[in-house]
mmCIF file of C-alpha atoms in Angstrom:
data_model
loop_
_atom_site.group_PDB
_atom_site.id
_atom_site.type_symbol
_atom_site.label_atom_id
_atom_site.label_comp_id
_atom_site.label_asym_id
_atom_site.label_seq_id
_atom_site.Cartn_x
_atom_site.Cartn_y
_atom_site.Cartn_z
ATOM 1 C CA MET A 336 117.702 60.685 120.262
ATOM 2 C CA THR A 337 116.800 58.608 117.205
ATOM 3 C CA ASP A 338 117.424 59.148 113.526
ATOM 4 C CA LEU A 339 114.892 59.255 110.716
ATOM 5 C CA SER A 340 115.240 55.490 110.142
ATOM 6 C CA SER A 341 112.884 55.093 113.107
ATOM 7 C CA PHE A 342 109.998 56.542 111.051
ATOM 8 C CA ASP A 343 106.765 54.832 112.131
ATOM 9 C CA PRO A 344 103.593 55.250 110.020
ATOM 10 C CA LEU A 345 101.488 54.900 113.190
ATOM 11 C CA TYR A 346 102.899 58.218 114.386
ATOM 12 C CA SER A 347 101.845 59.792 111.083
ATOM 13 C CA PHE A 348 98.326 58.374 111.445
ATOM 14 C CA SER A 349 98.172 59.778 114.993
ATOM 15 C CA GLY A 350 99.408 63.120 113.688
ATOM 16 C CA LEU A 351 96.667 63.067 111.041
ATOM 17 C CA LEU A 352 93.941 62.523 113.652
ATOM 18 C CA VAL A 353 95.311 65.117 116.075
ATOM 19 C CA GLY A 354 95.869 67.614 113.263
ATOM 20 C CA ALA A 355 92.276 67.176 112.083
ATOM 21 C CA LEU A 356 90.947 67.790 115.616
ATOM 22 C CA VAL A 357 93.144 70.872 115.956
ATOM 23 C CA GLY A 358 91.808 72.167 112.641
ATOM 24 C CA ILE A 359 88.196 71.545 113.693
ATOM 25 C CA THR A 360 88.282 72.763 117.307
ATOM 26 C CA GLY A 361 91.296 75.078 117.474
ATOM 27 C CA VAL A 362 92.494 73.301 120.635
ATOM 28 C CA GLY A 363 96.278 73.084 120.858
ATOM 29 C CA GLY A 364 97.855 69.827 119.753
ATOM 30 C CA GLY A 365 99.750 69.473 123.036
ATOM 31 C CA SER A 366 96.507 68.687 124.858
ATOM 32 C CA LEU A 367 96.118 65.689 122.561
ATOM 33 C CA MET A 368 99.556 64.737 121.251
ATOM 34 C CA THR A 369 101.611 64.550 124.443
ATOM 35 C CA PRO A 370 99.193 62.277 126.372
ATOM 36 C CA LEU A 371 98.762 60.162 123.221
ATOM 37 C CA LEU A 372 102.530 59.630 122.988
ATOM 38 C CA VAL A 373 102.774 58.793 126.695
ATOM 39 C CA LEU A 374 99.731 56.543 127.076
ATOM 40 C CA VAL A 375 99.477 54.816 123.677
ATOM 41 C CA PHE A 376 103.079 54.670 122.468
ATOM 42 C CA GLY A 377 104.787 54.465 125.850
ATOM 43 C CA VAL A 378 107.098 57.417 125.151
ATOM 44 C CA HIS A 379 108.853 58.801 128.238
ATOM 45 C CA PRO A 380 107.076 61.987 129.386
ATOM 46 C CA ALA A 381 110.168 64.218 129.014
ATOM 47 C CA THR A 382 110.798 63.012 125.454
ATOM 48 C CA ALA A 383 107.097 63.341 124.600
ATOM 49 C CA VAL A 384 107.016 66.941 125.887
ATOM 50 C CA GLY A 385 110.234 67.950 124.100
ATOM 51 C CA THR A 386 109.227 66.409 120.784
ATOM 52 C CA ASP A 387 105.732 67.874 121.007
ATOM 53 C CA LEU A 388 107.124 71.358 121.680
ATOM 54 C CA LEU A 389 109.075 71.327 118.406
ATOM 55 C CA TYR A 390 106.060 69.788 116.664
ATOM 56 C CA ALA A 391 103.927 72.671 117.976
ATOM 57 C CA ALA A 392 106.492 75.274 116.899
ATOM 58 C CA VAL A 393 106.344 74.021 113.305
ATOM 59 C CA THR A 394 102.560 73.672 113.099
ATOM 60 C CA LYS A 395 101.826 76.994 114.831
ATOM 61 C CA THR A 396 104.166 78.846 112.444
ATOM 62 C CA ALA A 397 101.623 78.281 109.668
ATOM 63 C CA GLY A 398 98.878 79.649 111.922
ATOM 64 C CA THR A 399 101.036 82.687 112.669
ATOM 65 C CA ALA A 400 101.371 83.456 108.960
ATOM 66 C CA VAL A 401 97.603 83.271 108.447
ATOM 67 C CA HIS A 402 96.745 85.497 111.413
ATOM 68 C CA GLY A 403 99.531 87.931 110.527
ATOM 69 C CA MET A 404 98.276 88.349 106.965
ATOM 70 C CA HIS A 405 94.797 89.152 108.272
ATOM 71 C CA GLY A 406 96.066 91.635 110.850
ATOM 72 C CA ARG A 407 94.801 89.567 113.786
ATOM 73 C CA VAL A 408 97.867 90.043 115.977
ATOM 74 C CA ASN A 409 98.183 92.488 118.860
ATOM 75 C CA TRP A 410 101.939 92.805 119.202
ATOM 76 C CA ARG A 411 101.687 94.579 122.557
ATOM 77 C CA ILE A 412 99.982 91.503 124.021
ATOM 78 C CA VAL A 413 102.546 89.218 122.391
ATOM 79 C CA GLY A 414 105.389 91.284 123.843
ATOM 80 C CA CYS A 415 103.954 91.308 127.364
ATOM 81 C CA LEU A 416 103.340 87.553 127.264
ATOM 82 C CA ALA A 417 106.854 86.876 125.978
ATOM 83 C CA ALA A 418 108.376 89.108 128.673
ATOM 84 C CA GLY A 419 107.095 86.587 131.213
ATOM 85 C CA SER A 420 107.103 83.320 129.288
ATOM 86 C CA VAL A 421 110.621 83.376 127.830
ATOM 87 C CA PRO A 422 112.457 83.779 131.182
ATOM 88 C CA ALA A 423 110.122 81.189 132.741
ATOM 89 C CA ALA A 424 110.814 78.731 129.908
ATOM 90 C CA LEU A 425 114.578 79.218 130.231
ATOM 91 C CA LEU A 426 114.373 78.669 134.000
ATOM 92 C CA MET A 427 112.324 75.482 133.568
ATOM 93 C CA LEU A 428 114.807 74.179 130.976
ATOM 94 C CA TRP A 429 117.676 74.901 133.354
ATOM 95 C CA LEU A 430 115.873 72.958 136.085
ATOM 96 C CA MET A 431 115.106 70.064 133.708
ATOM 97 C CA ALA A 432 118.760 69.910 132.639
ATOM 98 C CA GLY A 433 119.843 69.522 136.260
ATOM 99 C CA VAL A 434 117.610 66.581 137.241
ATOM 100 C CA ASP A 435 117.489 62.903 136.345
ATOM 101 C CA ARG A 436 114.745 63.050 133.735
ATOM 102 C CA LYS A 437 114.434 59.256 133.607
ATOM 103 C CA SER A 438 113.643 59.051 137.315
ATOM 104 C CA VAL A 439 110.213 57.999 138.519
ATOM 105 C CA GLU A 440 109.812 61.283 140.403
ATOM 106 C CA VAL A 441 110.350 63.498 137.335
ATOM 107 C CA ALA A 442 108.081 61.346 135.167
ATOM 108 C CA HIS A 443 105.400 61.484 137.882
ATOM 109 C CA THR A 444 105.692 65.277 138.177
ATOM 110 C CA ILE A 445 105.273 65.761 134.420
ATOM 111 C CA THR A 446 102.349 63.347 134.064
ATOM 112 C CA THR A 447 100.560 64.781 137.127
ATOM 113 C CA ALA A 448 100.913 68.364 135.888
ATOM 114 C CA LEU A 449 99.806 67.241 132.416
ATOM 115 C CA GLY A 450 96.766 65.450 133.822
ATOM 116 C CA TRP A 451 95.502 68.444 135.791
ATOM 117 C CA LEU A 452 96.097 70.805 132.856
ATOM 118 C CA LEU A 453 93.988 68.510 130.674
ATOM 119 C CA VAL A 454 91.191 68.747 133.260
ATOM 120 C CA ILE A 455 91.424 72.562 133.161
ATOM 121 C CA THR A 456 91.464 72.507 129.340
ATOM 122 C CA ALA A 457 88.345 70.315 129.290
ATOM 123 C CA LEU A 458 86.566 72.694 131.692
ATOM 124 C CA MET A 459 87.495 75.664 129.507
ATOM 125 C CA LEU A 460 86.120 73.861 126.452
ATOM 126 C CA LEU A 461 82.806 73.210 128.180
ATOM 127 C CA PHE A 462 82.348 76.281 130.360
ATOM 128 C CA ARG A 463 84.373 79.143 128.849
ATOM 129 C CA LYS A 464 81.279 81.354 128.418
ATOM 130 C CA GLN A 465 80.218 80.757 132.015
ATOM 131 C CA VAL A 466 83.742 81.412 133.322
ATOM 132 C CA LEU A 467 83.934 84.675 131.384
ATOM 133 C CA ALA A 468 80.467 85.732 132.542
ATOM 134 C CA PHE A 469 81.429 85.041 136.166
ATOM 135 C CA ALA A 470 84.682 87.007 135.795
ATOM 136 C CA PHE A 471 82.942 90.000 134.231
ATOM 137 C CA HIS A 472 80.239 89.916 136.922
ATOM 138 C CA ALA A 473 82.889 89.803 139.664
ATOM 139 C CA ILE A 474 84.580 92.844 138.157
ATOM 140 C CA GLY A 475 81.164 94.507 138.044
ATOM 141 C CA GLU A 476 81.023 98.265 138.194
ATOM 142 C CA ARG A 477 84.654 98.714 139.201
ATOM 143 C CA SER A 478 86.623 101.221 137.206
ATOM 144 C CA PRO A 479 88.583 99.530 134.428
ATOM 145 C CA PRO A 480 92.216 98.799 135.316
ATOM 146 C CA LYS A 481 94.946 101.043 133.985
ATOM 147 C CA PRO A 482 96.874 99.899 130.876
ATOM 148 C CA VAL A 483 99.999 99.410 132.993
ATOM 149 C CA THR A 484 98.105 97.095 135.343
ATOM 150 C CA ILE A 485 96.760 95.064 132.423
ATOM 151 C CA ALA A 486 100.270 94.817 130.965
ATOM 152 C CA VAL A 487 101.633 93.554 134.299
ATOM 153 C CA TRP A 488 98.922 90.883 134.564
ATOM 154 C CA THR A 489 99.577 89.853 130.954
ATOM 155 C CA THR A 490 103.254 89.377 131.813
ATOM 156 C CA VAL A 491 102.279 87.335 134.886
ATOM 157 C CA LEU A 492 100.109 85.188 132.605
ATOM 158 C CA GLY A 493 103.116 84.753 130.318
ATOM 159 C CA LEU A 494 105.180 83.643 133.309
ATOM 160 C CA ALA A 495 102.618 80.968 134.153
ATOM 161 C CA LEU A 496 102.301 79.824 130.538
ATOM 162 C CA GLY A 497 106.071 79.635 130.094
ATOM 163 C CA THR A 498 106.335 77.381 133.136
ATOM 164 C CA LEU A 499 103.392 75.137 132.238
ATOM 165 C CA VAL A 500 104.114 74.822 128.524
ATOM 166 C CA THR A 501 107.807 73.999 129.061
ATOM 167 C CA LEU A 502 106.933 71.366 131.672
ATOM 168 C CA THR A 503 103.961 69.748 129.917
ATOM 169 C CA SER A 504 103.610 71.311 126.403
ATOM 170 C CA VAL A 505 100.013 72.235 127.405
ATOM 171 C CA GLY A 506 98.467 75.513 128.555
ATOM 172 C CA ALA A 507 98.926 78.206 125.929
ATOM 173 C CA GLY A 508 95.629 77.436 124.177
ATOM 174 C CA ALA A 509 92.430 77.145 126.193
ATOM 175 C CA LEU A 510 93.850 78.524 129.443
ATOM 176 C CA GLY A 511 95.802 81.411 127.911
ATOM 177 C CA VAL A 512 92.991 82.552 125.619
ATOM 178 C CA THR A 513 90.409 82.511 128.424
ATOM 179 C CA VAL A 514 92.526 84.730 130.701
ATOM 180 C CA LEU A 515 93.308 87.089 127.810
ATOM 181 C CA LEU A 516 89.576 87.446 127.085
ATOM 182 C CA VAL A 517 89.093 88.589 130.682
ATOM 183 C CA LEU A 518 92.015 91.017 130.525
ATOM 184 C CA TYR A 519 91.047 92.434 127.111
ATOM 185 C CA PRO A 520 87.220 92.239 126.900
ATOM 186 C CA ARG A 521 86.991 94.906 124.178
ATOM 187 C CA LEU A 522 89.275 93.133 121.716
ATOM 188 C CA ASP A 523 87.986 90.911 118.929
ATOM 189 C CA VAL A 524 88.219 87.209 119.845
ATOM 190 C CA ARG A 525 90.112 86.534 116.604
ATOM 191 C CA GLU A 526 92.745 89.070 117.635
ATOM 192 C CA ILE A 527 93.110 87.367 121.019
ATOM 193 C CA VAL A 528 93.452 83.931 119.412
ATOM 194 C CA GLY A 529 95.886 85.240 116.793
ATOM 195 C CA SER A 530 98.059 86.905 119.423
ATOM 196 C CA ASP A 531 98.062 83.724 121.532
ATOM 197 C CA ILE A 532 99.165 81.607 118.563
ATOM 198 C CA VAL A 533 101.919 84.049 117.595
ATOM 199 C CA HIS A 534 103.209 84.082 121.174
ATOM 200 C CA ALA A 535 103.192 80.278 121.265
ATOM 201 C CA VAL A 536 105.675 80.008 118.366
ATOM 202 C CA PRO A 537 108.788 81.417 120.100
ATOM 203 C CA LEU A 538 107.719 79.821 123.389
ATOM 204 C CA THR A 539 107.431 76.306 121.944
ATOM 205 C CA LEU A 540 110.522 76.823 119.789
ATOM 206 C CA ILE A 541 112.642 77.841 122.790
ATOM 207 C CA GLY A 542 111.250 74.923 124.789
ATOM 208 C CA GLY A 543 111.800 72.451 121.980
ATOM 209 C CA MET A 544 115.346 73.643 121.294
ATOM 210 C CA GLY A 545 116.097 73.410 125.005
ATOM 211 C CA TYR A 546 114.878 69.808 125.162
ATOM 212 C CA TRP A 547 116.984 69.105 122.057
ATOM 213 C CA MET A 548 120.088 70.413 123.834
ATOM 214 C CA ILE A 549 119.466 68.073 126.789
ATOM 215 C CA GLY A 550 118.812 65.102 124.490
ATOM 216 C CA GLU A 551 115.049 64.675 124.789
ATOM 217 C CA ILE A 552 113.937 64.932 121.130
ATOM 218 C CA ASN A 553 112.987 61.926 119.007
ATOM 219 C CA TRP A 554 113.557 63.194 115.464
ATOM 220 C CA GLY A 555 112.080 60.187 113.684
ATOM 221 C CA MET A 556 108.898 60.524 115.698
ATOM 222 C CA LEU A 557 108.776 64.284 115.110
ATOM 223 C CA PHE A 558 109.105 63.871 111.330
ATOM 224 C CA ALA A 559 106.420 61.174 111.254
ATOM 225 C CA LEU A 560 104.023 63.320 113.307
ATOM 226 C CA LEU A 561 104.478 66.296 110.976
ATOM 227 C CA VAL A 562 103.910 64.164 107.874
ATOM 228 C CA GLY A 563 100.449 63.291 109.189
ATOM 229 C CA SER A 564 99.468 66.408 111.111
ATOM 230 C CA ILE A 565 100.003 69.091 108.461
ATOM 231 C CA PRO A 566 97.467 67.612 105.999
ATOM 232 C CA GLY A 567 95.265 66.777 109.002
ATOM 233 C CA ILE A 568 95.125 70.427 110.102
ATOM 234 C CA VAL A 569 94.296 71.536 106.557
ATOM 235 C CA ALA A 570 91.552 68.911 106.244
ATOM 236 C CA GLY A 571 90.121 69.746 109.660
ATOM 237 C CA SER A 572 90.016 73.448 108.846
ATOM 238 C CA LEU A 573 88.131 72.731 105.624
ATOM 239 C CA ILE A 574 85.477 70.454 107.146
ATOM 240 C CA ALA A 575 85.044 72.464 110.371
ATOM 241 C CA PRO A 576 82.265 74.721 108.958
ATOM 242 C CA ARG A 577 80.185 71.629 108.143
ATOM 243 C CA LEU A 578 80.319 70.210 111.678
ATOM 244 C CA HIS A 579 78.488 71.151 114.866
ATOM 245 C CA GLU A 580 81.375 72.681 116.792
ATOM 246 C CA ARG A 581 79.634 72.481 120.176
ATOM 247 C CA THR A 582 79.180 68.705 119.828
ATOM 248 C CA ILE A 583 82.817 68.256 118.786
ATOM 249 C CA ARG A 584 83.995 70.314 121.763
ATOM 250 C CA ILE A 585 81.901 68.261 124.201
ATOM 251 C CA VAL A 586 83.274 64.983 122.823
ATOM 252 C CA LEU A 587 86.811 66.363 122.908
ATOM 253 C CA ALA A 588 86.404 67.643 126.479
ATOM 254 C CA LEU A 589 85.116 64.271 127.679
ATOM 255 C CA THR A 590 88.030 62.576 125.916
ATOM 256 C CA LEU A 591 90.490 64.872 127.697
ATOM 257 C CA VAL A 592 88.887 64.060 131.059
ATOM 258 C CA VAL A 593 89.279 60.310 130.412
ATOM 259 C CA VAL A 594 92.909 60.812 129.349
ATOM 260 C CA ALA A 595 93.556 62.954 132.441
ATOM 261 C CA TRP A 596 92.083 60.223 134.644
ATOM 262 C CA LYS A 597 94.434 57.689 133.041
ATOM 263 C CA LEU A 598 97.419 59.968 133.691
ATOM 264 C CA LEU A 599 96.450 60.762 137.289
ATOM 265 C CA ALA A 600 95.322 57.280 138.327
ATOM 266 C CA PRO A 601 97.854 55.666 140.716
#
């Protein structure tokens, strides 16, 4: 762990760029920030994940306030997700505390999982409509599932997200929202997104605090990232309506594929 004397303006500049992209595209910062810290700054994967989780908890809190004020949160969905994600996050933290996090094997496991999740995120950015259309077609004329069944599947989704987010800091955004859209086709997309963001706050906070307890948070880096990312998110949100979102998403998806290739290459 480092103190605030390690403040590096390059981290703030990176936070500004990532924050702007988050504001424009709505894609979670973990898909961008964690691989950036690992590949560009040479941060150990465990420290990058832990620091990014706390970074996400702070930045998503602002998004929670906005969605909450506009009534875009379905608390039943949030509760079902948390019922699965919180125990999964605690289990993953317990496992992380019991292994040698500086070992080559642990670093390889984190980077491999991160790389494949970036590939999935890129595919969701490019083909979400097609994936949803395929899912709805597969369901076809079947009778809609009972509310209890939907709640169980939402909890299972939370279990998966808790595991993936605590291991890699990625997964709650593109992947979680896409599955929720399949489970709740009648809900407004903004309500789905709002509920996903609200759920991500306690999940990333628990994960980040857990990594803090096992000594994997770089506080100077975290502070520098927040200094840049908060104005970046605001700026990105303001300029987003003036940009062609589809083009931005394609460029971002291709970038994630390149980053994933770098992480997965032997």
